[in-house]
Coordinates of C-alpha atoms in Angstrom, one line a residue:
Chain A
M1 CA 5.2 4.1 -36.9
S2 CA 3.4 7.4 -37.2
E3 CA -0.4 7.2 -37.0
E4 CA -1.0 10.6 -38.4
E5 CA -2.7 11.4 -41.7
P6 CA -3.8 7.9 -42.9
T7 CA -5.2 7.7 -46.4
P8 CA -9.0 7.9 -45.9
G9 CA -10.6 4.5 -46.0
S10 CA -7.3 2.7 -45.9
V11 CA -7.3 2.1 -42.2
R12 CA -10.3 1.3 -40.0
P13 CA -10.5 4.0 -37.3
G14 CA -11.0 1.3 -34.6
G15 CA -7.9 -0.5 -35.9
R16 CA -5.8 2.6 -35.8
T17 CA -7.1 3.6 -32.4
A18 CA -6.3 0.1 -31.0
R19 CA -2.8 0.2 -32.5
T20 CA -2.1 3.6 -31.1
R21 CA -3.2 2.4 -27.7
A22 CA -1.2 -0.7 -27.9
A23 CA 1.9 1.2 -29.0
V24 CA 1.6 3.8 -26.2
L25 CA 0.9 1.2 -23.5
A26 CA 3.8 -1.0 -24.7
A27 CA 6.2 2.0 -24.8
T28 CA 5.2 3.0 -21.2
F29 CA 5.7 -0.5 -20.0
D30 CA 9.1 -0.6 -21.6
E31 CA 10.1 2.7 -20.1
L32 CA 9.1 1.4 -16.7
G33 CA 11.4 -1.5 -17.3
E34 CA 14.3 0.8 -17.6
G35 CA 13.6 3.6 -15.1
G36 CA 11.1 4.4 -12.4
Y37 CA 7.9 6.3 -12.5
G38 CA 9.8 9.5 -11.5
E39 CA 11.6 9.5 -14.8
L40 CA 8.6 8.8 -17.0
T41 CA 7.5 11.7 -19.2
M42 CA 4.9 12.1 -22.0
E43 CA 7.8 12.9 -24.3
K44 CA 9.6 9.6 -23.7
I45 CA 6.4 7.7 -24.2
A46 CA 5.7 9.5 -27.5
Q47 CA 9.2 9.0 -28.8
R48 CA 9.4 5.3 -27.9
S49 CA 5.9 4.5 -29.2
G50 CA 6.3 6.5 -32.4
V51 CA 2.9 8.1 -31.7
H52 CA 2.9 11.9 -32.0
L53 CA 3.2 13.8 -28.7
A54 CA 0.1 15.8 -29.5
T55 CA -1.9 12.6 -30.0
V56 CA -0.7 11.2 -26.7
Y57 CA -1.7 14.4 -24.9
R58 CA -5.0 14.6 -26.6
R59 CA -6.0 11.1 -25.8
W60 CA -4.6 10.6 -22.3
G61 CA -3.7 14.1 -21.0
S62 CA -1.1 12.8 -18.4
V63 CA 1.4 10.1 -17.6
E64 CA -0.9 9.0 -14.8
R65 CA -3.8 8.2 -17.1
I66 CA -1.6 6.0 -19.2
I67 CA -0.3 4.3 -16.1
C68 CA -3.9 3.6 -14.9
E69 CA -4.8 2.1 -18.3
L70 CA -1.7 0.0 -18.2
M71 CA -2.5 -1.4 -14.8
I72 CA -5.9 -2.5 -15.9
D73 CA -4.5 -4.0 -19.1
K74 CA -1.7 -5.9 -17.3
S75 CA -3.7 -7.2 -14.4
A76 CA -6.0 -9.0 -16.7
D77 CA -3.3 -11.7 -16.9
I78 CA -4.0 -12.9 -13.4
A79 CA -6.3 -15.9 -13.8
L80 CA -9.0 -17.2 -11.4
P81 CA -8.5 -20.9 -10.6
D82 CA -11.3 -23.5 -10.1
T83 CA -9.8 -26.6 -8.6
G84 CA -12.7 -27.8 -6.5
S85 CA -11.1 -26.8 -3.1
L86 CA -10.9 -23.4 -1.5
R87 CA -7.4 -24.0 -0.2
A88 CA -6.1 -24.8 -3.7
D89 CA -8.1 -22.0 -5.3
L90 CA -6.6 -19.4 -2.9
L91 CA -3.1 -20.8 -3.4
G92 CA -3.6 -20.6 -7.2
L93 CA -4.8 -17.0 -7.1
A94 CA -2.1 -16.0 -4.7
S95 CA 0.6 -17.7 -6.9
G96 CA -0.8 -15.8 -9.9
I97 CA -0.5 -12.5 -8.0
G98 CA 2.9 -13.5 -6.8
V99 CA 4.2 -14.3 -10.3
F100 CA 2.7 -11.0 -11.6
Y101 CA 4.5 -8.9 -9.0
A102 CA 7.7 -10.8 -9.3
A103 CA 8.2 -8.9 -12.5
P104 CA 9.8 -5.5 -11.6
R105 CA 7.9 -3.7 -14.3
N106 CA 4.5 -4.8 -12.9
R107 CA 5.6 -3.7 -9.5
R108 CA 6.5 -0.3 -10.9
V109 CA 3.1 0.1 -12.7
M110 CA 1.3 -0.6 -9.4
E111 CA 3.6 1.7 -7.4
A112 CA 3.0 4.4 -10.0
V113 CA -0.8 4.1 -9.8
V114 CA -0.7 4.2 -6.0
A115 CA 1.5 7.3 -6.1
A116 CA -0.8 8.9 -8.7
A117 CA -3.8 8.2 -6.5
V118 CA -2.3 10.2 -3.6
R119 CA -2.2 13.3 -5.8
Q120 CA -5.0 12.8 -8.3
P121 CA -8.6 12.0 -7.3
Y122 CA -9.4 10.4 -10.6
A123 CA -6.5 8.0 -10.1
A124 CA -7.7 7.2 -6.6
E125 CA -11.2 6.4 -7.9
M126 CA -9.9 4.3 -10.7
L127 CA -7.7 2.3 -8.4
R128 CA -10.5 1.8 -5.9
D129 CA -13.0 0.8 -8.5
F130 CA -10.7 -1.5 -10.4
F131 CA -9.8 -3.4 -7.3
R132 CA -13.4 -3.6 -6.1
D133 CA -14.3 -5.1 -9.5
R134 CA -11.4 -7.6 -9.4
R135 CA -12.4 -8.7 -5.9
R136 CA -16.0 -9.1 -7.1
E137 CA -14.8 -11.4 -9.8
A138 CA -12.6 -13.3 -7.5
A139 CA -15.4 -13.7 -4.9
V140 CA -16.7 -16.6 -6.9
L141 CA -13.9 -18.7 -5.4
V142 CA -15.4 -18.1 -1.9
R143 CA -19.0 -18.5 -3.1
R144 CA -18.1 -21.9 -4.4
A145 CA -16.5 -22.8 -1.1
I146 CA -19.7 -21.7 0.7
E147 CA -21.7 -24.0 -1.6
R148 CA -19.3 -26.9 -0.8
G149 CA -19.6 -26.2 2.9
E150 CA -15.9 -25.4 3.3
V151 CA -16.6 -22.0 5.0
P152 CA -19.5 -20.6 6.9
A153 CA -22.5 -19.6 4.7
D154 CA -22.4 -16.0 6.0
T155 CA -18.7 -15.5 5.0
D156 CA -18.0 -12.0 3.6
T157 CA -16.6 -13.0 0.3
D158 CA -15.0 -9.6 -0.4
A159 CA -13.2 -9.7 3.0
V160 CA -11.6 -13.1 2.1
I161 CA -10.3 -11.8 -1.2
A162 CA -9.1 -8.5 0.3
A163 CA -7.2 -10.5 3.0
L164 CA -5.6 -12.6 0.3
G165 CA -4.4 -9.6 -1.6
A166 CA -3.3 -7.3 1.3
P167 CA 0.1 -8.9 2.1
F168 CA 1.3 -8.5 -1.5
Y169 CA 0.6 -4.7 -1.4
Y170 CA 2.2 -4.5 2.1
R171 CA 5.3 -6.2 0.7
L172 CA 5.3 -4.1 -2.4
L173 CA 4.6 -0.6 -0.9
I174 CA 5.6 -0.8 2.8
S175 CA 8.1 -3.4 3.6
R176 CA 9.4 -3.3 0.0
G177 CA 10.8 -6.8 -0.1
P178 CA 10.7 -9.5 -2.7
I179 CA 7.4 -11.0 -3.7
D180 CA 7.9 -14.7 -4.1
Q181 CA 6.2 -18.1 -3.8
D182 CA 6.8 -18.2 0.0
L183 CA 4.7 -15.1 0.4
A184 CA 2.0 -16.5 -1.9
E185 CA 1.9 -19.8 0.1
T186 CA 1.8 -18.1 3.5
T187 CA -0.8 -15.6 2.4
A188 CA -3.1 -18.2 0.9
A189 CA -2.8 -20.4 3.9
A190 CA -3.5 -17.5 6.3
A191 CA -6.7 -16.4 4.4
Y192 CA -7.8 -20.0 4.2
E193 CA -7.4 -20.8 7.9
A194 CA -9.0 -17.5 8.9
A195 CA -12.0 -18.1 6.6
R196 CA -12.4 -21.7 7.9
A197 CA -12.4 -20.4 11.5
G198 CA -15.2 -18.0 10.6
V199 CA -13.2 -14.8 10.9
F200 CA -14.7 -13.2 7.8
R201 CA -18.3 -13.8 8.7
H202 CA -20.5 -10.7 8.2
P203 CA -20.4 -8.6 11.4
A204 CA -24.2 -8.3 11.5
A205 CA -24.7 -12.1 11.5
D206 CA -22.0 -12.5 14.1
A207 CA -23.6 -9.8 16.3
G208 CA -26.9 -11.7 16.2
E209 CA -25.4 -14.6 18.0
R210 CA -23.9 -12.7 20.8
Chain B
M1 CA 7.6 33.0 16.2
S2 CA 10.8 33.7 14.2
E3 CA 13.7 31.6 15.4
E4 CA 16.4 33.8 13.8
E5 CA 19.0 35.8 15.6
P6 CA 18.5 34.8 19.2
T7 CA 20.3 36.8 21.9
P8 CA 23.5 34.7 22.5
G9 CA 23.2 32.6 25.6
S10 CA 19.5 33.4 26.0
V11 CA 18.3 30.2 24.3
R12 CA 19.9 26.8 24.4
P13 CA 20.7 25.7 20.9
G14 CA 19.1 22.2 21.6
G15 CA 16.0 24.0 22.8
R16 CA 15.8 26.2 19.7
T17 CA 16.4 23.2 17.4
A18 CA 13.7 21.2 19.1
R19 CA 11.2 24.1 18.9
T20 CA 11.9 24.7 15.2
R21 CA 11.4 21.0 14.6
A22 CA 8.2 20.9 16.6
A23 CA 6.9 24.0 14.8
V24 CA 7.6 22.7 11.4
L25 CA 6.2 19.2 12.0
A26 CA 3.1 20.7 13.6
A27 CA 2.6 23.1 10.7
T28 CA 3.0 20.2 8.2
F29 CA 0.5 18.1 10.1
D30 CA -2.0 21.0 10.2
E31 CA -1.5 21.7 6.4
L32 CA -2.3 18.0 5.8
G33 CA -5.5 18.4 7.8
E34 CA -6.7 21.0 5.3
G35 CA -5.4 19.8 2.0
G36 CA -3.7 16.8 0.5
Y37 CA -0.1 16.0 -0.1
G38 CA -0.4 17.4 -3.6
E39 CA -1.0 20.9 -2.3
L40 CA 1.8 20.9 0.3
T41 CA 4.8 23.2 -0.3
M42 CA 7.8 24.3 1.6
E43 CA 6.5 27.9 1.5
K44 CA 3.2 26.9 3.2
I45 CA 5.0 25.0 5.9
A46 CA 7.4 27.9 6.5
Q47 CA 4.6 30.4 6.6
R48 CA 2.4 28.4 9.0
S49 CA 5.3 27.4 11.3
G50 CA 6.8 30.9 11.5
V51 CA 10.2 29.3 10.7
H52 CA 12.2 31.0 7.9
L53 CA 11.9 29.3 4.6
A54 CA 15.7 29.3 4.2
T55 CA 15.9 27.4 7.6
V56 CA 13.3 24.9 6.5
Y57 CA 15.2 24.2 3.2
R58 CA 18.6 24.1 5.0
R59 CA 17.4 21.6 7.6
W60 CA 15.0 19.3 5.5
G61 CA 15.6 20.1 1.9
S62 CA 12.2 18.9 0.7
V63 CA 8.6 18.4 1.7
E64 CA 9.2 14.6 1.5
R65 CA 11.9 14.7 4.2
I66 CA 9.5 16.6 6.6
I67 CA 6.8 14.1 5.8
C68 CA 9.0 11.2 6.6
E69 CA 10.0 12.7 10.0
L70 CA 6.4 13.4 10.7
M71 CA 5.4 9.8 10.1
I72 CA 8.1 8.6 12.5
D73 CA 6.9 11.1 15.1
K74 CA 3.2 10.4 14.8
S75 CA 3.5 6.6 14.7
A76 CA 5.2 6.5 18.1
D77 CA 1.7 7.0 19.5
I78 CA 0.7 3.4 18.7
A79 CA 1.3 1.4 21.9
L80 CA 2.2 -2.3 22.3
P81 CA -0.2 -4.1 24.6
D82 CA 0.8 -6.8 27.1
T83 CA -2.4 -8.5 28.2
G84 CA -1.2 -12.1 28.8
S85 CA -2.9 -13.5 25.7
L86 CA -1.9 -13.3 22.0
R87 CA -5.5 -12.9 20.8
A88 CA -6.0 -9.8 23.1
D89 CA -2.5 -8.4 22.4
L90 CA -3.1 -8.6 18.6
L91 CA -6.6 -7.0 19.0
G92 CA -5.1 -4.3 21.1
L93 CA -2.3 -3.5 18.6
A94 CA -4.8 -3.7 15.6
S95 CA -7.2 -1.3 17.5
G96 CA -4.3 1.1 18.1
I97 CA -3.4 1.1 14.4
G98 CA -7.1 1.4 13.5
V99 CA -7.6 4.4 15.8
F100 CA -4.4 6.0 14.4
Y101 CA -5.6 5.8 10.8
A102 CA -9.2 6.7 11.6
A103 CA -7.7 10.3 11.7
P104 CA -7.6 11.6 8.2
R105 CA -4.4 13.5 8.8
N106 CA -2.6 10.4 9.8
R107 CA -3.8 8.7 6.6
R108 CA -2.5 11.6 4.6
V109 CA 0.9 11.4 6.2
M110 CA 1.2 7.7 5.4
E111 CA -0.1 8.2 1.8
A112 CA 2.4 11.0 1.3
V113 CA 5.3 8.8 2.5
V114 CA 4.3 6.0 0.3
A115 CA 4.0 8.3 -2.7
A116 CA 7.4 9.9 -1.9
A117 CA 8.9 6.4 -1.7
V118 CA 7.9 5.7 -5.3
R119 CA 9.9 8.6 -6.6
Q120 CA 12.7 9.1 -3.9
P121 CA 15.0 6.2 -3.0
Y122 CA 15.8 7.8 0.4
A123 CA 12.0 7.8 1.2
A124 CA 11.7 4.2 0.2
E125 CA 14.6 3.2 2.4
M126 CA 13.3 5.3 5.3
L127 CA 9.8 3.7 5.0
R128 CA 11.2 0.2 4.8
D129 CA 13.5 0.6 7.7
F130 CA 11.0 2.3 9.9
F131 CA 8.4 -0.5 9.4
R132 CA 11.1 -3.1 9.9
D133 CA 12.0 -1.6 13.2
R134 CA 8.4 -1.2 14.3
R135 CA 7.7 -4.9 13.4
R136 CA 10.8 -5.9 15.4
E137 CA 9.4 -4.0 18.5
A138 CA 6.0 -5.6 18.0
A139 CA 7.4 -9.1 17.6
V140 CA 7.7 -9.2 21.4
L141 CA 3.9 -10.0 21.4
V142 CA 4.5 -13.1 19.4
R143 CA 7.6 -14.2 21.3
R144 CA 5.6 -14.0 24.6
A145 CA 2.9 -16.1 22.9
I146 CA 5.6 -18.7 21.9
E147 CA 6.8 -18.8 25.5
R148 CA 3.2 -19.3 26.7
G149 CA 2.8 -22.1 24.1
E150 CA 0.0 -20.3 22.3
V151 CA 1.7 -20.6 18.8
P152 CA 4.3 -23.0 17.5
A153 CA 7.9 -22.4 18.7
D154 CA 9.2 -21.8 15.2
T155 CA 6.7 -19.1 14.3
D156 CA 8.1 -16.3 12.2
T157 CA 7.3 -13.4 14.5
D158 CA 7.9 -10.8 11.8
A159 CA 5.4 -12.6 9.5
V160 CA 2.7 -12.5 12.1
I161 CA 3.1 -8.7 12.7
A162 CA 3.3 -8.0 8.9
A163 CA 0.1 -10.0 8.5
L164 CA -1.5 -7.9 11.2
G165 CA -0.5 -4.7 9.5
A166 CA -1.1 -5.5 5.9
P167 CA -4.9 -5.1 5.8
F168 CA -4.7 -1.6 7.1
Y169 CA -2.4 -0.5 4.3
Y170 CA -4.5 -2.3 1.7
R171 CA -7.6 -0.4 3.0
L172 CA -5.7 2.9 3.1
L173 CA -3.8 2.7 -0.3
I174 CA -5.7 0.2 -2.5
S175 CA -9.4 -0.2 -1.6
R176 CA -9.4 3.3 0.0
G177 CA -12.2 2.6 2.4
P178 CA -12.8 3.6 6.0
I179 CA -10.4 2.2 8.6
D180 CA -12.6 1.2 11.6
Q181 CA -12.9 -1.2 14.5
D182 CA -14.5 -3.8 12.3
L183 CA -11.3 -4.0 10.3
A184 CA -9.2 -4.1 13.4
E185 CA -11.2 -7.0 14.8
T186 CA -11.2 -9.0 11.6
T187 CA -7.5 -8.4 11.0
A188 CA -6.5 -9.3 14.6
A189 CA -8.7 -12.5 14.5
A190 CA -7.3 -13.5 11.1
A191 CA -3.7 -13.1 12.2
Y192 CA -4.4 -15.0 15.4
E193 CA -6.1 -17.9 13.7
A194 CA -3.4 -18.3 11.1
A195 CA -0.7 -18.1 13.7
R196 CA -2.4 -20.7 15.8
A197 CA -2.8 -23.0 12.8
G198 CA 1.0 -22.8 12.2
V199 CA 0.7 -20.8 9.0
F200 CA 3.6 -18.5 9.9
R201 CA 6.1 -21.2 10.9
H202 CA 9.6 -20.6 9.3
P203 CA 9.6 -22.3 5.8
A204 CA 12.9 -24.1 6.6
A205 CA 11.5 -25.7 9.7
D206 CA 8.3 -26.6 7.9
A207 CA 10.3 -28.1 5.0
G208 CA 12.2 -30.4 7.4
E209 CA 9.0 -32.2 8.3
R210 CA 7.8 -32.9 4.8

C-alpha cells in the first residue's frame, strides 16, 4: 500500500492525498483500539497504514496532529436531530454522544486530544475551536425551541449545548465510568429542565430584571 | 534547605518528612505558576524545593505522582456549605469550585492530573477515586435536602454532585474558557432545577412507576 513514486498522471494527486489520509487515520484508530495513547508512535502508524514514515512526518509532524484530525473526522458521525420538541431533540443528541463514547476507541481519541492539549498549545486551540463550532451547529436545536416558545427567548443557546455535553466529558475524563444510555437520558433531562426554568438566560437580560 | 544528614535526634523524622513533602509540593505549585505541565521536570522541582533530586525520585518516582498529591492537597480548600437550603448550598459549593479554578495554577494542576491519567493507570485510578470520595463527602448537601423535602427521596445524591461539577471540567478541559462566578451561578441553578424536577432519581425507582 505504498504511496511513493506513482507513475506521473496515473493517480490524481487529490486522490492519492485522500487515500494516504484515510490510511493513516484508519491505522491510528486501529492502534487506539489495541493500546492507549501512551503506546502510540509515528512508527506504528506508518507501519500499519503502509504509508512511509517520512510521509507521515512530513504531513502531520506528530502523533498529536494525527489524533486531532481523527477526532474531527470521527465526531462528524454524531447527528443533530429535528423532532419538533426540545426534550426529544436533546435526548437524541445526548444519545448520539452516548453511543459515540460507548466505543472505547472513540473515548481514547478524545482522551488523547485532551492530554495533547495540556502540553501543546495548537492542540488546545484545535480542541477549543472544534467544540465551539460543534456547539454552534447544535445551537439550532435551542433556536428552534425558542421559536416554538419552549424556552425563554433570551436563552443562551451555547450554554444549553455546553450543559448537555459536560456530563459526558466529566464521566470520560474525571469519574472515568461507563458512558451509557442512563447518562444520556439524565443529561438530556437535566439540560431540558434547566433550560425550561430559565437557568440559561443571558446574564445581561437577567440583570436587567433585578 | 537541604534535608540530608540531620544530626541524630535533632529533628523528628515525621517533622522532616512533612517538611520535605511541603517543600516539594510548594515548589511544584510554584513551577506550575510559571510554566505549564509540559515544562515541569523532577530536576526543576528538586532545585526549587532545595530537596535532593535523589530524595524526590525515591519518594515520588515521577512528576505525575507529585502532581497527584498536589491536587489532593489543594482541593481540600474547597469547603462544603450548610445554609439550610439546597439552592444556596449548591451555589456555595459551585462558587468554591469556581474560585478554586479561577487561579491559573489550580487549573494547571488539574489539567496535569487529567493528562497523566490518560497515560498512567495509577493516575487514572487516583483521579477517579479522589473525585468519588469528594462527591461522597459533598453528597451530604443532597441528603439534607432530601430530609427537608426539597428533592425526591430517591434522588441519586452522587448524580447531583457530578452534575454540579461537570460544567467546570468541561470549561477547563474542553471549551477552555474562563471559570467565573457566572459559570458557578448557572451551574448551581441548573443542578438545583434538575434535582427539584426529579431528573436525578435512581433509574430503578423511576422504572417502577412506569
